[in-house]
mmCIF file of C-alpha atoms in Angstrom:
data_model
loop_
_atom_site.group_PDB
_atom_site.id
_atom_site.type_symbol
_atom_site.label_atom_id
_atom_site.label_comp_id
_atom_site.label_asym_id
_atom_site.label_seq_id
_atom_site.Cartn_x
_atom_site.Cartn_y
_atom_site.Cartn_z
ATOM 1 C CA MET R 1 -22.972 13.512 -24.763
ATOM 2 C CA PHE R 2 -21.133 13.510 -21.195
ATOM 3 C CA LEU R 3 -24.451 12.607 -18.959
ATOM 4 C CA LEU R 4 -25.116 10.372 -21.415
ATOM 5 C CA ARG R 5 -21.133 8.762 -20.451
ATOM 6 C CA ARG R 6 -21.940 9.497 -17.088
ATOM 7 C CA LEU R 7 -25.686 7.452 -17.214
ATOM 8 C CA LEU R 8 -24.354 4.235 -19.170
ATOM 9 C CA SER R 9 -21.288 4.219 -16.728
ATOM 10 C CA THR R 10 -23.866 4.239 -13.832
ATOM 11 C CA ALA R 11 -26.155 1.435 -15.334
ATOM 12 C CA ALA R 12 -23.239 -0.485 -16.303
ATOM 13 C CA ALA R 13 -21.899 0.123 -12.632
ATOM 14 C CA ALA R 14 -24.777 -1.458 -11.273
ATOM 15 C CA ALA R 15 -25.644 -4.037 -13.967
ATOM 16 C CA ARG R 16 -22.225 -5.882 -12.888
ATOM 17 C CA GLY R 17 -23.639 -5.226 -8.902
ATOM 18 C CA PRO R 18 -21.569 -6.173 -5.731
ATOM 19 C CA PRO R 19 -17.891 -7.433 -6.414
ATOM 20 C CA PRO R 20 -17.890 -11.108 -6.869
ATOM 21 C CA ILE R 21 -16.311 -12.229 -3.479
ATOM 22 C CA ARG R 22 -16.405 -12.590 -0.192
ATOM 23 C CA VAL R 23 -13.479 -13.224 3.461
ATOM 24 C CA ASP R 24 -13.848 -16.096 5.052
ATOM 25 C CA VAL R 25 -11.547 -18.343 6.812
ATOM 26 C CA THR R 26 -8.891 -21.202 5.221
ATOM 27 C CA GLU R 27 -8.031 -24.125 6.275
ATOM 28 C CA SER R 28 -4.510 -22.983 6.738
ATOM 29 C CA ALA R 29 -3.836 -19.055 5.989
ATOM 30 C CA GLY R 30 -6.291 -17.614 8.238
ATOM 31 C CA ARG R 31 -8.535 -14.984 6.234
ATOM 32 C CA GLY R 32 -8.955 -15.358 2.759
ATOM 33 C CA VAL R 33 -11.048 -13.785 -0.333
ATOM 34 C CA PHE R 34 -13.555 -16.121 -2.056
ATOM 35 C CA ALA R 35 -15.063 -16.473 -5.489
ATOM 36 C CA THR R 36 -19.448 -16.195 -4.807
ATOM 37 C CA ARG R 37 -19.519 -16.768 -8.444
ATOM 38 C CA PRO R 38 -17.725 -18.146 -11.427
ATOM 39 C CA VAL R 39 -15.376 -15.479 -12.728
ATOM 40 C CA PRO R 40 -13.451 -14.864 -16.138
ATOM 41 C CA ALA R 41 -10.615 -14.833 -16.564
ATOM 42 C CA GLY R 42 -10.010 -10.596 -17.353
ATOM 43 C CA GLU R 43 -12.869 -9.423 -15.157
ATOM 44 C CA LEU R 44 -11.776 -6.546 -12.237
ATOM 45 C CA LEU R 45 -12.888 -8.087 -9.478
ATOM 46 C CA HIS R 46 -12.798 -4.616 -7.388
ATOM 47 C CA SER R 47 -10.885 -1.707 -6.876
ATOM 48 C CA ALA R 48 -9.643 -0.540 -3.601
ATOM 49 C CA GLN R 49 -8.126 2.654 -2.368
ATOM 50 C CA PRO R 50 -5.268 2.824 0.108
ATOM 51 C CA LEU R 51 -5.417 3.422 4.453
ATOM 52 C CA VAL R 52 -2.633 5.163 3.897
ATOM 53 C CA CYS R 53 0.555 5.946 1.271
ATOM 54 C CA HIS R 54 3.486 7.355 1.021
ATOM 55 C CA PRO R 55 5.412 7.928 -2.586
ATOM 56 C CA SER R 56 8.854 6.886 -2.437
ATOM 57 C CA PRO R 57 11.384 9.075 -0.862
ATOM 58 C CA SER R 58 13.193 9.408 -3.993
ATOM 59 C CA LEU R 59 10.360 10.428 -6.261
ATOM 60 C CA LEU R 60 9.098 13.103 -3.826
ATOM 61 C CA ASN R 61 8.811 15.603 -6.321
ATOM 62 C CA GLU R 62 8.235 13.288 -9.427
ATOM 63 C CA VAL R 63 4.660 11.675 -8.104
ATOM 64 C CA CYS R 64 1.434 13.256 -6.565
ATOM 65 C CA TYR R 65 1.861 13.359 -2.985
ATOM 66 C CA SER R 66 -1.572 11.971 -2.549
ATOM 67 C CA CYS R 67 -2.215 9.311 -5.113
ATOM 68 C CA LEU R 68 1.186 8.469 -6.457
ATOM 69 C CA ARG R 69 0.376 9.289 -10.162
ATOM 70 C CA ARG R 70 3.468 10.370 -12.113
ATOM 71 C CA LYS R 71 4.064 14.187 -12.592
ATOM 72 C CA SER R 72 3.077 15.012 -16.636
ATOM 73 C CA GLY R 73 2.216 18.645 -17.497
ATOM 74 C CA GLU R 74 1.346 20.977 -15.200
ATOM 75 C CA GLY R 75 0.465 19.932 -11.345
ATOM 76 C CA ARG R 76 0.194 21.783 -8.562
ATOM 77 C CA VAL R 77 2.366 22.612 -5.572
ATOM 78 C CA SER R 78 1.731 23.202 -2.311
ATOM 79 C CA SER R 79 3.487 25.968 0.095
ATOM 80 C CA GLY R 80 4.890 23.163 1.537
ATOM 81 C CA GLY R 81 6.650 22.226 -2.055
ATOM 82 C CA SER R 82 5.016 18.784 -2.193
ATOM 83 C CA TYR R 83 3.751 17.949 -5.940
ATOM 84 C CA PHE R 84 -0.123 17.605 -6.328
ATOM 85 C CA CYS R 85 -2.130 16.516 -10.025
ATOM 86 C CA SER R 86 -4.742 18.054 -9.121
ATOM 87 C CA ASP R 87 -6.876 20.250 -7.484
ATOM 88 C CA ALA R 88 -8.217 17.381 -5.666
ATOM 89 C CA CYS R 89 -5.307 15.349 -4.973
ATOM 90 C CA ARG R 90 -4.231 18.933 -3.454
ATOM 91 C CA ASP R 91 -7.369 19.031 -0.902
ATOM 92 C CA HIS R 92 -7.716 15.342 -0.155
ATOM 93 C CA PRO R 93 -5.196 15.238 2.052
ATOM 94 C CA LYS R 94 -5.029 18.972 2.837
ATOM 95 C CA GLY R 95 -5.685 18.134 6.863
ATOM 96 C CA PHE R 96 -2.893 15.958 7.171
ATOM 97 C CA HIS R 97 -0.371 17.931 4.799
ATOM 98 C CA ASP R 98 -1.070 20.899 6.448
ATOM 99 C CA VAL R 99 0.098 18.842 10.105
ATOM 100 C CA GLU R 100 2.643 18.112 8.433
ATOM 101 C CA LYS R 101 4.161 21.245 7.480
ATOM 102 C CA ASN R 102 3.859 22.891 10.845
ATOM 103 C CA ALA R 103 6.948 20.113 11.268
ATOM 104 C CA ASP R 104 10.470 19.593 11.021
ATOM 105 C CA TRP R 105 11.440 16.523 9.485
ATOM 106 C CA SER R 106 14.903 17.034 8.574
ATOM 107 C CA LEU R 107 15.900 14.605 12.163
ATOM 108 C CA PHE R 108 13.104 11.840 11.267
ATOM 109 C CA ASP R 109 14.146 11.936 7.180
ATOM 110 C CA ASP R 110 17.407 11.676 7.980
ATOM 111 C CA HIS R 111 18.069 8.788 9.762
ATOM 112 C CA CYS R 112 15.481 6.853 7.412
ATOM 113 C CA SER R 113 17.354 7.898 4.327
ATOM 114 C CA SER R 114 20.509 6.635 5.972
ATOM 115 C CA ARG R 115 19.361 3.602 6.597
ATOM 116 C CA GLY R 116 16.872 2.954 3.546
ATOM 117 C CA LEU R 117 13.934 3.081 5.286
ATOM 118 C CA LYS R 118 10.833 3.626 3.825
ATOM 119 C CA TYR R 119 7.974 1.861 6.251
ATOM 120 C CA PRO R 120 8.680 5.152 8.556
ATOM 121 C CA TYR R 121 7.330 7.358 6.174
ATOM 122 C CA MET R 122 3.860 5.415 5.958
ATOM 123 C CA ALA R 123 3.704 5.796 10.115
ATOM 124 C CA LYS R 124 4.445 9.245 10.044
ATOM 125 C CA ARG R 125 1.701 10.122 7.386
ATOM 126 C CA LEU R 126 -0.562 8.106 9.948
ATOM 127 C CA ALA R 127 -0.039 9.943 12.810
ATOM 128 C CA CYS R 128 -0.232 13.244 11.035
ATOM 129 C CA MET R 129 -3.936 11.834 9.236
ATOM 130 C CA LEU R 130 -4.826 10.656 13.145
ATOM 131 C CA ILE R 131 -4.046 13.817 14.963
ATOM 132 C CA SER R 132 -5.937 15.851 11.581
ATOM 133 C CA GLY R 133 -8.972 14.020 12.059
ATOM 134 C CA ALA R 134 -8.511 12.110 9.273
ATOM 135 C CA ALA R 135 -7.799 8.518 10.337
ATOM 136 C CA ASN R 136 -8.418 6.456 13.788
ATOM 137 C CA ALA R 137 -5.584 5.038 15.833
ATOM 138 C CA ASP R 138 -6.613 1.463 15.509
ATOM 139 C CA CYS R 139 -7.521 1.576 11.827
ATOM 140 C CA LEU R 140 -4.646 -1.029 10.516
ATOM 141 C CA ASN R 141 -5.938 -3.635 13.477
ATOM 142 C CA ILE R 142 -7.472 -5.349 11.875
ATOM 143 C CA LEU R 143 -4.381 -6.628 9.046
ATOM 144 C CA GLN R 144 -2.098 -9.121 10.409
ATOM 145 C CA PRO R 145 1.397 -8.034 11.797
ATOM 146 C CA ALA R 146 4.585 -8.988 10.957
ATOM 147 C CA ARG R 147 6.941 -11.066 13.355
ATOM 148 C CA LEU R 148 9.829 -8.809 14.947
ATOM 149 C CA HIS R 149 12.699 -9.754 15.858
ATOM 150 C CA LYS R 150 14.843 -8.072 18.634
ATOM 151 C CA GLY R 151 17.284 -5.736 16.514
ATOM 152 C CA THR R 152 13.857 -4.806 14.254
ATOM 153 C CA LEU R 153 12.622 -3.735 17.749
ATOM 154 C CA ILE R 154 15.582 -1.612 19.028
ATOM 155 C CA GLU R 155 15.521 0.337 15.470
ATOM 156 C CA MET R 156 11.578 0.526 15.431
ATOM 157 C CA GLU R 157 12.142 2.400 19.692
ATOM 158 C CA GLU R 158 14.479 4.909 17.999
ATOM 159 C CA GLU R 159 12.555 6.011 14.615
ATOM 160 C CA PHE R 160 9.569 6.498 17.777
ATOM 161 C CA GLU R 161 11.361 8.769 19.517
ATOM 162 C CA LEU R 162 12.130 10.738 16.190
ATOM 163 C CA LEU R 163 9.105 10.723 15.519
ATOM 164 C CA GLU R 164 7.440 12.047 19.265
ATOM 165 C CA SER R 165 9.755 14.501 19.095
ATOM 166 C CA THR R 166 9.411 16.090 16.109
ATOM 167 C CA PHE R 167 5.833 16.709 16.966
ATOM 168 C CA THR R 168 7.356 18.266 20.584
ATOM 169 C CA LYS R 169 9.170 20.559 19.360
ATOM 170 C CA ALA R 170 6.460 21.288 16.622
ATOM 171 C CA GLY R 171 4.165 22.231 19.691
ATOM 172 C CA PHE R 172 1.547 19.695 18.869
ATOM 173 C CA GLN R 173 -0.186 19.916 22.161
ATOM 174 C CA LYS R 174 -0.647 16.761 24.006
ATOM 175 C CA GLU R 175 -4.465 16.440 23.909
ATOM 176 C CA VAL R 176 -4.002 15.727 20.333
ATOM 177 C CA THR R 177 -1.128 13.079 19.800
ATOM 178 C CA THR R 178 -1.942 10.864 23.055
ATOM 179 C CA PHE R 179 -2.504 8.076 20.587
ATOM 180 C CA LEU R 180 1.317 8.272 20.176
ATOM 181 C CA THR R 181 2.876 5.464 22.212
ATOM 182 C CA LYS R 182 5.778 3.162 21.297
ATOM 183 C CA GLU R 183 3.598 0.343 21.648
ATOM 184 C CA TRP R 184 1.316 2.368 19.013
ATOM 185 C CA TYR R 185 3.823 2.648 17.280
ATOM 186 C CA ILE R 186 5.519 -0.525 16.602
ATOM 187 C CA ASN R 187 1.777 -1.838 16.195
ATOM 188 C CA VAL R 188 1.548 0.350 13.120
ATOM 189 C CA LEU R 189 5.090 -0.959 11.887
ATOM 190 C CA ALA R 190 4.444 -4.510 11.748
ATOM 191 C CA ARG R 191 1.324 -4.810 10.027
ATOM 192 C CA ILE R 192 3.240 -1.682 7.841
ATOM 193 C CA ARG R 193 5.806 -4.099 7.445
ATOM 194 C CA ILE R 194 3.697 -7.637 5.808
ATOM 195 C CA ASN R 195 1.030 -5.558 5.250
ATOM 196 C CA ALA R 196 2.360 -2.782 2.244
ATOM 197 C CA PHE R 197 2.269 -2.985 -1.289
ATOM 198 C CA ARG R 198 5.122 -1.732 -3.583
ATOM 199 C CA ILE R 199 3.108 0.589 -6.179
ATOM 200 C CA GLU R 200 4.256 0.272 -9.633
ATOM 201 C CA LEU R 201 2.594 1.751 -12.169
ATOM 202 C CA VAL R 202 1.674 0.207 -15.442
ATOM 203 C CA ALA R 203 1.633 2.275 -18.449
ATOM 204 C CA SER R 204 -2.050 3.261 -20.214
ATOM 205 C CA SER R 205 -0.702 2.766 -23.901
ATOM 206 C CA TYR R 206 2.113 1.260 -25.894
ATOM 207 C CA GLU R 207 3.805 4.192 -26.226
ATOM 208 C CA ASP R 208 3.719 4.518 -22.571
ATOM 209 C CA LEU R 209 4.753 1.226 -22.045
ATOM 210 C CA LEU R 210 8.039 1.830 -24.000
ATOM 211 C CA SER R 211 8.858 4.673 -22.523
ATOM 212 C CA SER R 212 8.504 3.385 -18.841
ATOM 213 C CA ALA R 213 10.939 0.136 -20.198
ATOM 214 C CA ALA R 214 13.320 2.600 -21.092
ATOM 215 C CA ALA R 215 13.246 5.145 -17.688
ATOM 216 C CA SER R 216 12.810 1.828 -15.669
ATOM 217 C CA VAL R 217 16.121 0.698 -16.845
ATOM 218 C CA SER R 218 17.956 3.606 -15.615
ATOM 219 C CA CYS R 219 15.577 4.317 -11.948
ATOM 220 C CA ASP R 220 13.411 2.415 -9.382
ATOM 221 C CA ALA R 221 10.237 1.751 -10.665
ATOM 222 C CA SER R 222 8.245 1.745 -7.722
ATOM 223 C CA VAL R 223 6.777 5.454 -7.116
ATOM 224 C CA GLY R 224 5.997 4.673 -3.404
ATOM 225 C CA ASN R 225 3.800 2.156 -0.830
ATOM 226 C CA ALA R 226 0.422 1.701 0.409
ATOM 227 C CA VAL R 227 -1.588 -0.439 2.449
ATOM 228 C CA TYR R 228 -4.850 -1.457 2.018
ATOM 229 C CA MET R 229 -7.907 -3.646 3.651
ATOM 230 C CA LEU R 230 -9.381 -5.662 1.022
ATOM 231 C CA PRO R 231 -6.393 -6.529 -0.631
ATOM 232 C CA SER R 232 -4.167 -7.362 2.640
ATOM 233 C CA PHE R 233 -6.895 -10.217 2.989
ATOM 234 C CA TYR R 234 -5.762 -11.996 0.014
ATOM 235 C CA ASN R 235 -3.240 -15.374 0.304
ATOM 236 C CA HIS R 236 -0.060 -16.126 -1.610
ATOM 237 C CA ASP R 237 1.008 -18.412 -4.124
ATOM 238 C CA CYS R 238 3.401 -18.930 -6.980
ATOM 239 C CA ASP R 239 0.957 -19.792 -9.595
ATOM 240 C CA PRO R 240 -1.812 -17.241 -8.646
ATOM 241 C CA ASN R 241 -5.106 -16.760 -9.724
ATOM 242 C CA THR R 242 -5.925 -13.008 -9.460
ATOM 243 C CA HIS R 243 -3.217 -10.275 -9.429
ATOM 244 C CA ILE R 244 -3.237 -6.499 -8.712
ATOM 245 C CA ILE R 245 -2.809 -3.617 -10.486
ATOM 246 C CA TRP R 246 -2.065 -0.052 -10.438
ATOM 247 C CA LEU R 247 -3.127 1.933 -13.550
ATOM 248 C CA GLU R 248 -2.654 5.266 -13.090
ATOM 249 C CA ASN R 249 -1.948 6.212 -9.187
ATOM 250 C CA VAL R 250 -2.481 4.246 -6.286
ATOM 251 C CA ASP R 251 -5.792 2.940 -6.834
ATOM 252 C CA ALA R 252 -5.210 -0.671 -6.129
ATOM 253 C CA LYS R 253 -7.432 -3.071 -8.878
ATOM 254 C CA LEU R 254 -7.763 -6.882 -8.774
ATOM 255 C CA LYS R 255 -8.253 -8.931 -11.829
ATOM 256 C CA ALA R 256 -8.205 -12.865 -12.885
ATOM 257 C CA LEU R 257 -6.003 -13.832 -14.517
ATOM 258 C CA ARG R 258 -7.294 -17.334 -15.436
ATOM 259 C CA ASP R 259 -11.037 -18.619 -15.237
ATOM 260 C CA ILE R 260 -11.918 -19.343 -11.325
ATOM 261 C CA GLU R 261 -14.956 -21.589 -10.333
ATOM 262 C CA GLU R 262 -17.619 -20.000 -7.733
ATOM 263 C CA GLY R 263 -16.305 -20.876 -3.857
ATOM 264 C CA GLU R 264 -12.425 -20.835 -5.436
ATOM 265 C CA GLU R 265 -9.847 -18.987 -3.206
ATOM 266 C CA LEU R 266 -8.315 -15.953 -4.753
ATOM 267 C CA ARG R 267 -4.593 -15.338 -4.287
ATOM 268 C CA ILE R 268 -2.018 -13.200 -5.764
ATOM 269 C CA CYS R 269 1.718 -13.727 -5.413
ATOM 270 C CA TYR R 270 3.382 -11.413 -3.231
ATOM 271 C CA ILE R 271 6.399 -12.043 -5.032
ATOM 272 C CA ASP R 272 8.247 -12.340 -8.230
ATOM 273 C CA THR R 273 6.852 -15.369 -9.879
ATOM 274 C CA SER R 274 10.060 -16.152 -12.149
ATOM 275 C CA MET R 275 12.156 -16.941 -9.317
ATOM 276 C CA ASP R 276 13.269 -20.367 -8.694
ATOM 277 C CA VAL R 277 11.960 -22.321 -5.965
ATOM 278 C CA ASN R 278 14.187 -22.310 -3.720
ATOM 279 C CA ALA R 279 14.842 -18.029 -3.651
ATOM 280 C CA ARG R 280 10.460 -18.046 -3.414
ATOM 281 C CA GLN R 281 10.922 -19.845 -0.418
ATOM 282 C CA ASN R 282 14.055 -18.553 1.393
ATOM 283 C CA ILE R 283 12.049 -14.610 0.693
ATOM 284 C CA LEU R 284 8.783 -16.016 2.047
ATOM 285 C CA ALA R 285 10.181 -17.337 4.876
ATOM 286 C CA ASN R 286 12.325 -14.433 5.753
ATOM 287 C CA GLY R 287 10.262 -11.560 4.586
ATOM 288 C CA PHE R 288 6.561 -12.658 5.690
ATOM 289 C CA GLY R 289 7.267 -15.620 7.897
ATOM 290 C CA PHE R 290 5.906 -18.721 6.336
ATOM 291 C CA GLU R 291 6.686 -21.787 4.452
ATOM 292 C CA CYS R 292 4.717 -21.666 1.439
ATOM 293 C CA GLN R 293 2.922 -24.916 0.256
ATOM 294 C CA CYS R 294 1.652 -24.264 -3.059
ATOM 295 C CA LEU R 295 1.103 -26.790 -6.019
ATOM 296 C CA ARG R 296 4.112 -25.105 -7.528
ATOM 297 C CA CYS R 297 6.746 -25.321 -4.601
ATOM 298 C CA LEU R 298 5.431 -28.900 -3.783
ATOM 299 C CA SER R 299 6.176 -29.861 -7.545
ATOM 300 C CA GLY R 300 9.853 -28.203 -7.203
ATOM 301 C CA ASP R 301 9.146 -25.787 -10.007
#
């Protein structure tokens, strides 16, 4: 029975073919994602695994350190105290997790915690991935960077010095940390700041939905943050035709919200669509560096 289900799944995937999308240049927003055929509402356009992700610091013992799945039942705990939901998730990040366990992150973590910072944790993980050989130093360079203000740059320099000193104190040799320069760190943070997605897992059943709704009253619904390649190419619209969801873990799924025509640009909403136009414009200008010119904003809705 298992083999039959697997064969049917493989056949269905083959029948669907490649994702019905292409990346191209837009008239006014740089790169964008476009439909290569008509797409019906509700269709799964594609899935994506993160380039780098990290759990919310407050939930380190509640979600998987690898895939960000919420804890349920028995998981696997490493010698470093991190929680993993399965053997696969424990083995997958073994290289960079071993690097991380060999350093004392207390000063770095205290700095980030006292200032409410979340993105430096992702830069730290990426640095550990580079040292372990699990990633390339320029893996985020294709993504658009955020505009950085002087105060932000000063803060980043402080974070970099803590990161560098932590690796130095842990005894990592210069030959494995040659990538670790102030310029590299600022470059990485500038891209993470504007491309990171806040991961909020969607319940897989009605019962789970009721439980998660009750839990969200008393805690942050976000389980962490992640940066992706293809999802980062989607431009914003306050009345989007596509949305991004996370069902059980950090793997992103892009679905059509309504029927989409061939050649139409696929857009997601970067923020809460329920806000009024002034609030949306303010957040998009200050957080993402652009003035939204979508039809909804132009109409004043």
